[in-house]
PDB file of C-alpha atoms and ligand atoms in Angstrom:
ATOM      1  CA  MET A   1     -47.260 -44.513  -5.671  1.00  0.00           C
ATOM      2  CA  LEU A   2     -44.611 -46.112  -3.483  1.00  0.00           C
ATOM      3  CA  GLN A   3     -44.335 -42.936  -1.363  1.00  0.00           C
ATOM      4  CA  ASP A   4     -48.073 -43.105  -0.507  1.00  0.00           C
ATOM      5  CA  ARG A   5     -47.825 -46.775   0.405  1.00  0.00           C
ATOM      6  CA  ILE A   6     -44.829 -46.029   2.666  1.00  0.00           C
ATOM      7  CA  ASN A   7     -46.829 -43.253   4.363  1.00  0.00           C
ATOM      8  CA  GLU A   8     -49.794 -45.621   4.964  1.00  0.00           C
ATOM      9  CA  LEU A   9     -47.552 -48.329   6.385  1.00  0.00           C
ATOM     10  CA  ARG A  10     -45.574 -45.856   8.456  1.00  0.00           C
ATOM     11  CA  GLU A  11     -48.766 -44.821  10.201  1.00  0.00           C
ATOM     12  CA  GLU A  12     -50.167 -48.349  10.518  1.00  0.00           C
ATOM     13  CA  ARG A  13     -46.942 -49.695  12.052  1.00  0.00           C
ATOM     14  CA  HIS A  14     -46.131 -46.550  14.058  1.00  0.00           C
ATOM     15  CA  ALA A  15     -42.787 -46.557  12.249  1.00  0.00           C
ATOM     16  CA  ILE A  16     -40.087 -44.061  11.334  1.00  0.00           C
ATOM     17  CA  VAL A  17     -37.600 -44.224   8.476  1.00  0.00           C
ATOM     18  CA  LEU A  18     -34.024 -43.183   9.256  1.00  0.00           C
ATOM     19  CA  ALA A  19     -31.691 -42.621   6.297  1.00  0.00           C
ATOM     20  CA  HIS A  20     -27.951 -42.092   6.195  1.00  0.00           C
ATOM     21  CA  ASN A  21     -26.613 -39.176   4.137  1.00  0.00           C
ATOM     22  CA  TYR A  22     -25.238 -41.632   1.503  1.00  0.00           C
ATOM     23  CA  GLN A  23     -28.629 -43.166   0.649  1.00  0.00           C
ATOM     24  CA  ILE A  24     -30.072 -42.701  -2.842  1.00  0.00           C
ATOM     25  CA  GLY A  25     -32.077 -39.487  -3.325  1.00  0.00           C
ATOM     26  CA  GLU A  26     -35.568 -40.999  -3.313  1.00  0.00           C
ATOM     27  CA  VAL A  27     -34.865 -42.776  -0.021  1.00  0.00           C
ATOM     28  CA  GLN A  28     -33.523 -39.556   1.528  1.00  0.00           C
ATOM     29  CA  ASP A  29     -36.682 -37.762   0.347  1.00  0.00           C
ATOM     30  CA  ILE A  30     -39.105 -40.047   2.214  1.00  0.00           C
ATOM     31  CA  ALA A  31     -37.027 -40.310   5.417  1.00  0.00           C
ATOM     32  CA  ASP A  32     -38.290 -38.907   8.725  1.00  0.00           C
ATOM     33  CA  TYR A  33     -34.720 -38.053   9.552  1.00  0.00           C
ATOM     34  CA  LYS A  34     -31.471 -37.974   7.548  1.00  0.00           C
ATOM     35  CA  GLY A  35     -28.085 -37.823   9.186  1.00  0.00           C
ATOM     36  CA  ASP A  36     -24.674 -39.236   9.996  1.00  0.00           C
ATOM     37  CA  SER A  37     -23.944 -42.250  12.189  1.00  0.00           C
ATOM     38  CA  LEU A  38     -24.070 -40.230  15.404  1.00  0.00           C
ATOM     39  CA  GLY A  39     -27.229 -38.301  14.506  1.00  0.00           C
ATOM     40  CA  LEU A  40     -29.025 -41.495  13.463  1.00  0.00           C
ATOM     41  CA  SER A  41     -28.062 -43.263  16.718  1.00  0.00           C
ATOM     42  CA  GLN A  42     -29.277 -40.255  18.716  1.00  0.00           C
ATOM     43  CA  LYS A  43     -32.574 -40.207  16.790  1.00  0.00           C
ATOM     44  CA  ALA A  44     -33.092 -43.945  17.260  1.00  0.00           C
ATOM     45  CA  ALA A  45     -32.411 -43.649  21.011  1.00  0.00           C
ATOM     46  CA  GLU A  46     -34.889 -40.801  21.533  1.00  0.00           C
ATOM     47  CA  SER A  47     -37.671 -41.961  19.186  1.00  0.00           C
ATOM     48  CA  ASP A  48     -40.975 -43.253  20.566  1.00  0.00           C
ATOM     49  CA  ALA A  49     -41.804 -45.182  17.370  1.00  0.00           C
ATOM     50  CA  ASP A  50     -42.500 -48.927  17.593  1.00  0.00           C
ATOM     51  CA  VAL A  51     -40.589 -49.699  14.399  1.00  0.00           C
ATOM     52  CA  ILE A  52     -37.423 -48.188  12.926  1.00  0.00           C
ATOM     53  CA  VAL A  53     -36.735 -48.822   9.241  1.00  0.00           C
ATOM     54  CA  PHE A  54     -33.020 -48.239   8.990  1.00  0.00           C
ATOM     55  CA  CYS A  55     -31.822 -47.154   5.556  1.00  0.00           C
ATOM     56  CA  GLY A  56     -28.087 -47.407   5.991  1.00  0.00           C
ATOM     57  CA  VAL A  57     -25.723 -50.359   6.398  1.00  0.00           C
ATOM     58  CA  ASP A  58     -25.698 -53.290   8.841  1.00  0.00           C
ATOM     59  CA  PHE A  59     -23.690 -51.753  11.693  1.00  0.00           C
ATOM     60  CA  MET A  60     -25.951 -48.670  11.776  1.00  0.00           C
ATOM     61  CA  ALA A  61     -29.112 -50.778  12.086  1.00  0.00           C
ATOM     62  CA  GLU A  62     -27.359 -52.880  14.737  1.00  0.00           C
ATOM     63  CA  SER A  63     -26.549 -49.731  16.740  1.00  0.00           C
ATOM     64  CA  ALA A  64     -30.235 -48.788  16.667  1.00  0.00           C
ATOM     65  CA  ALA A  65     -31.200 -52.306  17.823  1.00  0.00           C
ATOM     66  CA  ILE A  66     -28.598 -52.179  20.623  1.00  0.00           C
ATOM     67  CA  LEU A  67     -29.915 -48.837  21.848  1.00  0.00           C
ATOM     68  CA  CYS A  68     -33.634 -49.634  21.471  1.00  0.00           C
ATOM     69  CA  PRO A  69     -34.413 -53.167  22.718  1.00  0.00           C
ATOM     70  CA  ASP A  70     -38.134 -52.372  22.925  1.00  0.00           C
ATOM     71  CA  LYS A  71     -38.364 -51.376  19.245  1.00  0.00           C
ATOM     72  CA  THR A  72     -38.316 -53.467  16.101  1.00  0.00           C
ATOM     73  CA  VAL A  73     -35.408 -52.424  13.875  1.00  0.00           C
ATOM     74  CA  LEU A  74     -35.703 -53.409  10.205  1.00  0.00           C
ATOM     75  CA  LEU A  75     -32.967 -53.386   7.563  1.00  0.00           C
ATOM     76  CA  PRO A  76     -34.793 -53.348   4.198  1.00  0.00           C
ATOM     77  CA  GLU A  77     -31.978 -55.167   2.359  1.00  0.00           C
ATOM     78  CA  LEU A  78     -29.637 -57.645   4.061  1.00  0.00           C
ATOM     79  CA  SER A  79     -26.808 -57.090   1.590  1.00  0.00           C
ATOM     80  CA  ALA A  80     -26.380 -53.536   2.939  1.00  0.00           C
ATOM     81  CA  LYS A  81     -23.004 -54.228   4.525  1.00  0.00           C
ATOM     82  CA  CYS A  82     -19.969 -52.152   5.507  1.00  0.00           C
ATOM     83  CA  PRO A  83     -16.764 -53.915   4.419  1.00  0.00           C
ATOM     84  CA  MET A  84     -14.698 -52.003   6.998  1.00  0.00           C
ATOM     85  CA  ALA A  85     -16.848 -53.388   9.842  1.00  0.00           C
ATOM     86  CA  ALA A  86     -15.931 -56.876   8.562  1.00  0.00           C
ATOM     87  CA  MET A  87     -12.183 -56.119   8.948  1.00  0.00           C
ATOM     88  CA  ILE A  88     -12.184 -56.896  12.683  1.00  0.00           C
ATOM     89  CA  THR A  89     -13.723 -59.638  14.824  1.00  0.00           C
ATOM     90  CA  ALA A  90     -14.281 -59.827  18.572  1.00  0.00           C
ATOM     91  CA  GLU A  91     -11.669 -62.642  18.732  1.00  0.00           C
ATOM     92  CA  SER A  92      -8.978 -60.638  16.938  1.00  0.00           C
ATOM     93  CA  LEU A  93      -9.712 -57.606  19.137  1.00  0.00           C
ATOM     94  CA  CYS A  94      -9.407 -59.727  22.305  1.00  0.00           C
ATOM     95  CA  ALA A  95      -5.990 -60.979  21.102  1.00  0.00           C
ATOM     96  CA  GLU A  96      -4.870 -57.345  20.618  1.00  0.00           C
ATOM     97  CA  LYS A  97      -6.170 -56.415  24.087  1.00  0.00           C
ATOM     98  CA  GLU A  98      -3.988 -59.158  25.591  1.00  0.00           C
ATOM     99  CA  LYS A  99      -0.923 -57.572  23.987  1.00  0.00           C
ATOM    100  CA  HIS A 100      -1.720 -54.165  25.568  1.00  0.00           C
ATOM    101  CA  PRO A 101      -3.153 -54.860  29.050  1.00  0.00           C
ATOM    102  CA  GLY A 102      -3.096 -51.183  30.131  1.00  0.00           C
ATOM    103  CA  ALA A 103      -4.869 -49.862  27.027  1.00  0.00           C
ATOM    104  CA  VAL A 104      -8.521 -48.925  26.567  1.00  0.00           C
ATOM    105  CA  VAL A 105     -10.408 -49.743  23.373  1.00  0.00           C
ATOM    106  CA  VAL A 106     -12.096 -47.029  21.337  1.00  0.00           C
ATOM    107  CA  CYS A 107     -14.103 -48.579  18.543  1.00  0.00           C
ATOM    108  CA  TYR A 108     -15.428 -46.685  15.577  1.00  0.00           C
ATOM    109  CA  VAL A 109     -19.180 -47.214  15.338  1.00  0.00           C
ATOM    110  CA  ASN A 110     -18.494 -48.992  12.004  1.00  0.00           C
ATOM    111  CA  THR A 111     -18.105 -52.341  13.815  1.00  0.00           C
ATOM    112  CA  THR A 112     -20.271 -55.349  14.642  1.00  0.00           C
ATOM    113  CA  ALA A 113     -22.156 -55.607  17.943  1.00  0.00           C
ATOM    114  CA  ASP A 114     -19.650 -58.297  19.062  1.00  0.00           C
ATOM    115  CA  VAL A 115     -16.728 -55.892  18.620  1.00  0.00           C
ATOM    116  CA  LYS A 116     -18.591 -53.077  20.405  1.00  0.00           C
ATOM    117  CA  ALA A 117     -19.210 -55.484  23.295  1.00  0.00           C
ATOM    118  CA  GLU A 118     -15.420 -55.931  23.680  1.00  0.00           C
ATOM    119  CA  SER A 119     -14.777 -52.159  23.549  1.00  0.00           C
ATOM    120  CA  ASP A 120     -14.742 -49.512  26.282  1.00  0.00           C
ATOM    121  CA  ILE A 121     -16.311 -46.724  24.265  1.00  0.00           C
ATOM    122  CA  CYS A 122     -17.511 -46.111  20.707  1.00  0.00           C
ATOM    123  CA  CYS A 123     -16.911 -43.044  18.566  1.00  0.00           C
ATOM    124  CA  THR A 124     -18.064 -41.735  15.211  1.00  0.00           C
ATOM    125  CA  SER A 125     -16.325 -39.478  12.707  1.00  0.00           C
ATOM    126  CA  SER A 126     -18.039 -36.527  14.410  1.00  0.00           C
ATOM    127  CA  ASN A 127     -16.627 -37.093  17.893  1.00  0.00           C
ATOM    128  CA  ALA A 128     -13.560 -39.381  17.563  1.00  0.00           C
ATOM    129  CA  ILE A 129     -11.100 -36.708  18.801  1.00  0.00           C
ATOM    130  CA  LYS A 130     -13.438 -35.616  21.608  1.00  0.00           C
ATOM    131  CA  VAL A 131     -13.995 -39.229  22.721  1.00  0.00           C
ATOM    132  CA  VAL A 132     -10.257 -40.021  22.804  1.00  0.00           C
ATOM    133  CA  ASN A 133      -9.443 -36.830  24.712  1.00  0.00           C
ATOM    134  CA  SER A 134     -12.253 -37.526  27.199  1.00  0.00           C
ATOM    135  CA  LEU A 135     -10.454 -40.665  28.440  1.00  0.00           C
ATOM    136  CA  GLU A 136      -8.161 -40.795  31.475  1.00  0.00           C
ATOM    137  CA  GLU A 137      -5.985 -43.574  30.075  1.00  0.00           C
ATOM    138  CA  ASP A 138      -2.961 -42.729  27.918  1.00  0.00           C
ATOM    139  CA  GLU A 139      -2.850 -45.810  25.711  1.00  0.00           C
ATOM    140  CA  ILE A 140      -5.670 -46.439  23.235  1.00  0.00           C
ATOM    141  CA  ILE A 141      -6.350 -49.324  20.892  1.00  0.00           C
ATOM    142  CA  PHE A 142      -8.296 -47.599  18.128  1.00  0.00           C
ATOM    143  CA  VAL A 143     -10.255 -49.919  15.804  1.00  0.00           C
ATOM    144  CA  PRO A 144     -10.880 -50.627  12.958  1.00  0.00           C
ATOM    145  CA  ASP A 145     -10.114 -47.597  10.724  1.00  0.00           C
ATOM    146  CA  LYS A 146      -6.381 -46.865  10.461  1.00  0.00           C
ATOM    147  CA  ASN A 147      -7.040 -43.570   8.655  1.00  0.00           C
ATOM    148  CA  LEU A 148      -9.357 -42.261  11.366  1.00  0.00           C
ATOM    149  CA  ALA A 149      -6.829 -43.472  13.972  1.00  0.00           C
ATOM    150  CA  LEU A 150      -4.027 -41.490  12.298  1.00  0.00           C
ATOM    151  CA  TYR A 151      -6.272 -38.438  12.014  1.00  0.00           C
ATOM    152  CA  VAL A 152      -7.117 -38.609  15.739  1.00  0.00           C
ATOM    153  CA  ALA A 153      -3.451 -39.170  16.667  1.00  0.00           C
ATOM    154  CA  ALA A 154      -2.639 -35.712  15.269  1.00  0.00           C
ATOM    155  CA  TYR A 155      -5.046 -34.091  17.776  1.00  0.00           C
ATOM    156  CA  THR A 156      -4.115 -35.893  20.985  1.00  0.00           C
ATOM    157  CA  ASP A 157      -1.090 -36.567  23.186  1.00  0.00           C
ATOM    158  CA  LYS A 158      -2.311 -40.103  23.827  1.00  0.00           C
ATOM    159  CA  LYS A 159      -0.609 -43.146  22.337  1.00  0.00           C
ATOM    160  CA  ILE A 160      -2.869 -44.486  19.594  1.00  0.00           C
ATOM    161  CA  ILE A 161      -2.500 -48.120  18.546  1.00  0.00           C
ATOM    162  CA  PRO A 162      -4.260 -48.349  15.160  1.00  0.00           C
ATOM    163  CA  TRP A 163      -5.922 -51.371  13.559  1.00  0.00           C
ATOM    164  CA  GLU A 164      -5.225 -52.248   9.901  1.00  0.00           C
ATOM    165  CA  GLY A 165      -8.777 -51.605   8.626  1.00  0.00           C
ATOM    166  CA  TYR A 166      -9.975 -49.052   6.121  1.00  0.00           C
ATOM    167  CA  CYS A 167     -12.980 -48.030   4.066  1.00  0.00           C
ATOM    168  CA  PRO A 168     -12.473 -48.970   0.405  1.00  0.00           C
ATOM    169  CA  SER A 169     -14.727 -46.103  -0.771  1.00  0.00           C
ATOM    170  CA  HIS A 170     -12.600 -43.477   1.036  1.00  0.00           C
ATOM    171  CA  HIS A 171      -9.132 -45.025   1.186  1.00  0.00           C
ATOM    172  CA  PHE A 172      -8.884 -45.104  -2.608  1.00  0.00           C
ATOM    173  CA  ILE A 173      -9.739 -41.432  -3.149  1.00  0.00           C
ATOM    174  CA  LEU A 174      -6.388 -40.286  -4.541  1.00  0.00           C
ATOM    175  CA  LYS A 175      -4.606 -37.053  -3.744  1.00  0.00           C
ATOM    176  CA  SER A 176      -3.947 -36.645  -7.500  1.00  0.00           C
ATOM    177  CA  GLU A 177      -7.713 -36.844  -8.235  1.00  0.00           C
ATOM    178  CA  VAL A 178      -8.505 -34.194  -5.624  1.00  0.00           C
ATOM    179  CA  LEU A 179      -5.747 -31.926  -6.938  1.00  0.00           C
ATOM    180  CA  SER A 180      -6.973 -32.278 -10.499  1.00  0.00           C
ATOM    181  CA  VAL A 181     -10.538 -31.202  -9.479  1.00  0.00           C
ATOM    182  CA  LYS A 182      -8.982 -28.317  -7.511  1.00  0.00           C
ATOM    183  CA  ALA A 183      -6.994 -27.238 -10.586  1.00  0.00           C
ATOM    184  CA  ARG A 184     -10.288 -26.940 -12.499  1.00  0.00           C
ATOM    185  CA  ARG A 185     -12.144 -25.305  -9.544  1.00  0.00           C
ATOM    186  CA  PRO A 186      -9.492 -23.198  -7.788  1.00  0.00           C
ATOM    187  CA  GLU A 187     -12.045 -21.254  -5.703  1.00  0.00           C
ATOM    188  CA  ALA A 188     -13.605 -24.399  -4.218  1.00  0.00           C
ATOM    189  CA  GLU A 189     -13.063 -25.406  -0.593  1.00  0.00           C
ATOM    190  CA  ILE A 190     -12.013 -29.031  -0.105  1.00  0.00           C
ATOM    191  CA  LEU A 191     -14.060 -30.951   2.507  1.00  0.00           C
ATOM    192  CA  VAL A 192     -13.082 -34.559   3.168  1.00  0.00           C
ATOM    193  CA  HIS A 193     -14.159 -37.346   5.487  1.00  0.00           C
ATOM    194  CA  PRO A 194     -11.568 -38.501   8.070  1.00  0.00           C
ATOM    195  CA  GLU A 195     -11.784 -42.027   6.577  1.00  0.00           C
ATOM    196  CA  CYS A 196      -9.676 -40.666   3.678  1.00  0.00           C
ATOM    197  CA  GLY A 197      -5.934 -41.321   3.656  1.00  0.00           C
ATOM    198  CA  PRO A 198      -3.598 -38.843   5.420  1.00  0.00           C
ATOM    199  CA  GLU A 199      -2.246 -37.417   2.138  1.00  0.00           C
ATOM    200  CA  VAL A 200      -5.820 -36.437   1.137  1.00  0.00           C
ATOM    201  CA  ILE A 201      -6.677 -34.999   4.577  1.00  0.00           C
ATOM    202  CA  GLU A 202      -3.464 -32.955   4.418  1.00  0.00           C
ATOM    203  CA  ILE A 203      -4.598 -31.016   1.304  1.00  0.00           C
ATOM    204  CA  ALA A 204      -8.179 -30.499   2.565  1.00  0.00           C
ATOM    205  CA  ASP A 205      -9.552 -27.311   4.107  1.00  0.00           C
ATOM    206  CA  LYS A 206     -11.606 -29.388   6.582  1.00  0.00           C
ATOM    207  CA  ALA A 207     -12.034 -33.043   7.616  1.00  0.00           C
ATOM    208  CA  LEU A 208     -15.627 -33.560   8.757  1.00  0.00           C
ATOM    209  CA  SER A 209     -18.298 -36.182   9.393  1.00  0.00           C
ATOM    210  CA  THR A 210     -21.078 -36.256   6.805  1.00  0.00           C
ATOM    211  CA  ASP A 211     -23.372 -34.110   8.995  1.00  0.00           C
ATOM    212  CA  GLY A 212     -20.375 -31.871   9.696  1.00  0.00           C
ATOM    213  CA  MET A 213     -20.104 -31.301   5.927  1.00  0.00           C
ATOM    214  CA  ILE A 214     -23.839 -30.549   5.633  1.00  0.00           C
ATOM    215  CA  GLN A 215     -23.630 -27.945   8.432  1.00  0.00           C
ATOM    216  CA  TYR A 216     -20.345 -26.463   7.221  1.00  0.00           C
ATOM    217  CA  ALA A 217     -21.483 -26.044   3.589  1.00  0.00           C
ATOM    218  CA  LYS A 218     -24.654 -24.294   4.773  1.00  0.00           C
ATOM    219  CA  LYS A 219     -22.745 -21.751   6.910  1.00  0.00           C
ATOM    220  CA  SER A 220     -19.642 -21.201   4.759  1.00  0.00           C
ATOM    221  CA  LYS A 221     -19.331 -18.092   2.594  1.00  0.00           C
ATOM    222  CA  ALA A 222     -17.682 -20.215  -0.109  1.00  0.00           C
ATOM    223  CA  GLU A 223     -19.832 -20.973  -3.154  1.00  0.00           C
ATOM    224  CA  GLU A 224     -18.006 -24.050  -4.431  1.00  0.00           C
ATOM    225  CA  PHE A 225     -16.910 -27.201  -2.645  1.00  0.00           C
ATOM    226  CA  ILE A 226     -14.962 -30.326  -3.551  1.00  0.00           C
ATOM    227  CA  ILE A 227     -16.423 -33.188  -1.551  1.00  0.00           C
ATOM    228  CA  GLY A 228     -14.140 -36.052  -0.529  1.00  0.00           C
ATOM    229  CA  THR A 229     -16.603 -38.656   0.640  1.00  0.00           C
ATOM    230  CA  GLU A 230     -19.175 -41.123  -0.716  1.00  0.00           C
ATOM    231  CA  THR A 231     -20.960 -39.418  -3.612  1.00  0.00           C
ATOM    232  CA  GLY A 232     -24.484 -40.034  -2.207  1.00  0.00           C
ATOM    233  CA  ILE A 233     -24.059 -36.975   0.021  1.00  0.00           C
ATOM    234  CA  LEU A 234     -24.017 -34.697  -3.055  1.00  0.00           C
ATOM    235  CA  TYR A 235     -27.788 -35.127  -3.445  1.00  0.00           C
ATOM    236  CA  ARG A 236     -28.485 -33.575  -0.030  1.00  0.00           C
ATOM    237  CA  LEU A 237     -25.788 -30.898  -0.318  1.00  0.00           C
ATOM    238  CA  ARG A 238     -27.163 -29.731  -3.690  1.00  0.00           C
ATOM    239  CA  LYS A 239     -30.800 -29.898  -2.595  1.00  0.00           C
ATOM    240  CA  GLU A 240     -30.213 -27.864   0.581  1.00  0.00           C
ATOM    241  CA  ASN A 241     -27.861 -25.345  -1.047  1.00  0.00           C
ATOM    242  CA  PRO A 242     -29.257 -24.614  -4.515  1.00  0.00           C
ATOM    243  CA  ASP A 243     -27.040 -21.523  -4.917  1.00  0.00           C
ATOM    244  CA  LYS A 244     -23.808 -23.394  -4.213  1.00  0.00           C
ATOM    245  CA  ARG A 245     -21.896 -25.897  -6.343  1.00  0.00           C
ATOM    246  CA  PHE A 246     -20.551 -29.260  -5.186  1.00  0.00           C
ATOM    247  CA  TYR A 247     -18.054 -31.440  -7.066  1.00  0.00           C
ATOM    248  CA  PRO A 248     -17.080 -35.017  -6.153  1.00  0.00           C
ATOM    249  CA  ALA A 249     -13.391 -35.387  -5.282  1.00  0.00           C
ATOM    250  CA  SER A 250     -13.591 -38.772  -7.002  1.00  0.00           C
ATOM    251  CA  ASP A 251     -16.354 -40.355  -9.107  1.00  0.00           C
ATOM    252  CA  HIS A 252     -15.485 -43.834  -7.844  1.00  0.00           C
ATOM    253  CA  ALA A 253     -16.100 -43.029  -4.150  1.00  0.00           C
ATOM    254  CA  ILE A 254     -19.232 -45.178  -4.074  1.00  0.00           C
ATOM    255  CA  CYS A 255     -20.233 -47.483  -1.229  1.00  0.00           C
ATOM    256  CA  PRO A 256     -22.167 -50.408  -2.793  1.00  0.00           C
ATOM    257  CA  GLY A 257     -23.850 -51.302   0.522  1.00  0.00           C
ATOM    258  CA  MET A 258     -25.340 -47.817   0.781  1.00  0.00           C
ATOM    259  CA  LYS A 259     -27.041 -48.119  -2.616  1.00  0.00           C
ATOM    260  CA  VAL A 260     -29.153 -51.244  -2.139  1.00  0.00           C
ATOM    261  CA  ASN A 261     -32.067 -49.736  -0.192  1.00  0.00           C
ATOM    262  CA  THR A 262     -34.904 -48.638  -2.483  1.00  0.00           C
ATOM    263  CA  LEU A 263     -38.494 -47.504  -2.039  1.00  0.00           C
ATOM    264  CA  ASP A 264     -39.937 -50.936  -2.938  1.00  0.00           C
ATOM    265  CA  LYS A 265     -37.643 -52.572  -0.391  1.00  0.00           C
ATOM    266  CA  ILE A 266     -38.888 -50.142   2.275  1.00  0.00           C
ATOM    267  CA  VAL A 267     -42.487 -51.058   1.372  1.00  0.00           C
ATOM    268  CA  SER A 268     -41.693 -54.740   1.572  1.00  0.00           C
ATOM    269  CA  ALA A 269     -39.808 -54.261   4.889  1.00  0.00           C
ATOM    270  CA  LEU A 270     -42.877 -52.610   6.430  1.00  0.00           C
ATOM    271  CA  GLU A 271     -45.409 -55.026   4.908  1.00  0.00           C
ATOM    272  CA  ASN A 272     -43.524 -58.162   5.960  1.00  0.00           C
ATOM    273  CA  MET A 273     -41.773 -56.726   9.034  1.00  0.00           C
ATOM    274  CA  GLU A 274     -38.366 -57.844   7.783  1.00  0.00           C
ATOM    275  CA  HIS A 275     -35.401 -58.022   8.074  1.00  0.00           C
ATOM    276  CA  LYS A 276     -35.437 -57.802  11.869  1.00  0.00           C
ATOM    277  CA  ILE A 277     -32.112 -57.048  13.566  1.00  0.00           C
ATOM    278  CA  ILE A 278     -31.731 -59.332  16.559  1.00  0.00           C
ATOM    279  CA  ILE A 279     -28.727 -59.032  18.870  1.00  0.00           C
ATOM    280  CA  PRO A 280     -28.122 -61.679  21.572  1.00  0.00           C
ATOM    281  CA  GLU A 281     -28.984 -59.999  24.891  1.00  0.00           C
ATOM    282  CA  GLY A 282     -25.582 -60.599  26.565  1.00  0.00           C
ATOM    283  CA  VAL A 283     -23.784 -58.931  23.644  1.00  0.00           C
ATOM    284  CA  ARG A 284     -26.378 -56.153  23.357  1.00  0.00           C
ATOM    285  CA  VAL A 285     -26.057 -55.071  26.985  1.00  0.00           C
ATOM    286  CA  ARG A 286     -22.246 -54.835  26.799  1.00  0.00           C
ATOM    287  CA  ALA A 287     -22.283 -53.120  23.400  1.00  0.00           C
ATOM    288  CA  LYS A 288     -24.843 -50.615  24.731  1.00  0.00           C
ATOM    289  CA  GLN A 289     -22.430 -49.537  27.475  1.00  0.00           C
ATOM    290  CA  ALA A 290     -19.875 -48.517  24.826  1.00  0.00           C
ATOM    291  CA  LEU A 291     -22.534 -46.698  22.754  1.00  0.00           C
ATOM    292  CA  ASP A 292     -24.120 -44.959  25.775  1.00  0.00           C
ATOM    293  CA  ARG A 293     -20.727 -43.761  26.921  1.00  0.00           C
ATOM    294  CA  MET A 294     -20.173 -42.229  23.463  1.00  0.00           C
ATOM    295  CA  LEU A 295     -23.632 -40.616  23.412  1.00  0.00           C
ATOM    296  CA  GLY A 296     -22.689 -38.985  26.733  1.00  0.00           C
ATOM    297  CA  VAL A 297     -19.749 -37.273  24.992  1.00  0.00           C
ATOM    298  CA  GLY A 298     -21.990 -35.877  22.223  1.00  0.00           C
ATOM    299  CA  ARG A 299     -21.039 -34.244  18.919  1.00  0.00           C
ATOM    300  CA  GLY A 300     -17.544 -33.014  18.249  1.00  0.00           C
ATOM    301  CA  ASP A 301     -18.107 -31.038  15.061  1.00  0.00           C
TER     302      ASP A 301
HETATM  303  P1  LIG B   1     -20.609 -40.467   9.129  1.00  0.00           P
HETATM  304  O1  LIG B   1     -20.873 -40.865  10.523  1.00  0.00           O
HETATM  305  O2  LIG B   1     -19.701 -39.278   9.001  1.00  0.00           O
HETATM  306  O3  LIG B   1     -21.874 -40.259   8.356  1.00  0.00           O
HETATM  307  O4  LIG B   1     -19.794 -41.623   8.411  1.00  0.00           O
HETATM  308  C1  LIG B   1     -20.313 -42.906   8.276  1.00  0.00           C
HETATM  309  C2  LIG B   1     -19.595 -43.681   7.303  1.00  0.00           C
HETATM  310  O5  LIG B   1     -19.805 -44.850   7.152  1.00  0.00           O
HETATM  311  C3  LIG B   1     -18.608 -43.004   6.512  1.00  0.00           C
HETATM  312  O6  LIG B   1     -18.160 -43.839   5.533  1.00  0.00           O
HETATM  313 FE1  LIG B   2     -18.461 -48.607   5.439  1.00  0.00          FE
HETATM  314 FE2  LIG B   2     -17.040 -47.030   3.851  1.00  0.00          FE
HETATM  315 FE3  LIG B   2     -19.513 -47.685   3.189  1.00  0.00          FE
HETATM  316 FE4  LIG B   2     -19.029 -45.996   5.217  1.00  0.00          FE
HETATM  317  S1  LIG B   2     -18.614 -45.668   3.054  1.00  0.00           S
HETATM  318  S2  LIG B   2     -20.489 -47.690   5.217  1.00  0.00           S
HETATM  319  S3  LIG B   2     -17.173 -46.922   6.050  1.00  0.00           S
HETATM  320  S4  LIG B   2     -17.760 -49.060   3.371  1.00  0.00           S
END
């Protein structure tokens, strides 16, 4: 059994497996910890394991490697990439900074280490509003998600300068799709991720990070929910709330990069100690400042 082999290797290597809430069910089931981007970064930072097998996408594993230079961080499958993180480079960010010399840079954690190194502070979907409002400066270059930037702008007096990036899995969830599920499930509460477009956030009951949705669904008195985020989260929501019902806002909200990690790839990652995430030390140290500053702000939902 692959699960038994993972358990053997986990012990042998003194390793932990971290899995994002969008991972396939069998990967979530063997994880030591499941969570959102912020929760996974916090877990990585506080873990005393020697090896972290990161079942998520590239930028998440990079964040763990930035925070934990003394640990080996493994990404089981190198094609696990976030297309939004590829929508900005350190060079293009530096050019934007030159245009706004008085502004600070808040970068969504969905960015490369190079971009984090050019940023003042990171944020995740859980704490983006809290991070922005924690800053003294009034002008903020917010990269790379324009939808998250617009969402934050509604909850702050600060001037937000958005970047033109977006998440294809969330940006293309249509308001009409959500409304048609709502017409069939009128009692259901609508929970969406702030990476969705403004017209979808506007018709939602709540905009939450993935862990925010997990916590909210557990506590809410509602019995039915329409979930506007990557469909992988439905596995955990249904498993942890067997008496409640969860419907995807859109069946095409699938992130290909989140689906490539499998149990055999975790076995092979631990057997061969690959693929190691290596960040050049100069970049790592500067990127860590932006991540540490965010971790100091903590959760916002
Ligand atoms: P969370 O931090 O809310 O899990 O979001 C990560 C992500 O990539 C959403 O698409
Ligand atoms: Fe990136 Fe979107 Fe996938 Fe999240 S769901 S990892 S933002 S592409």
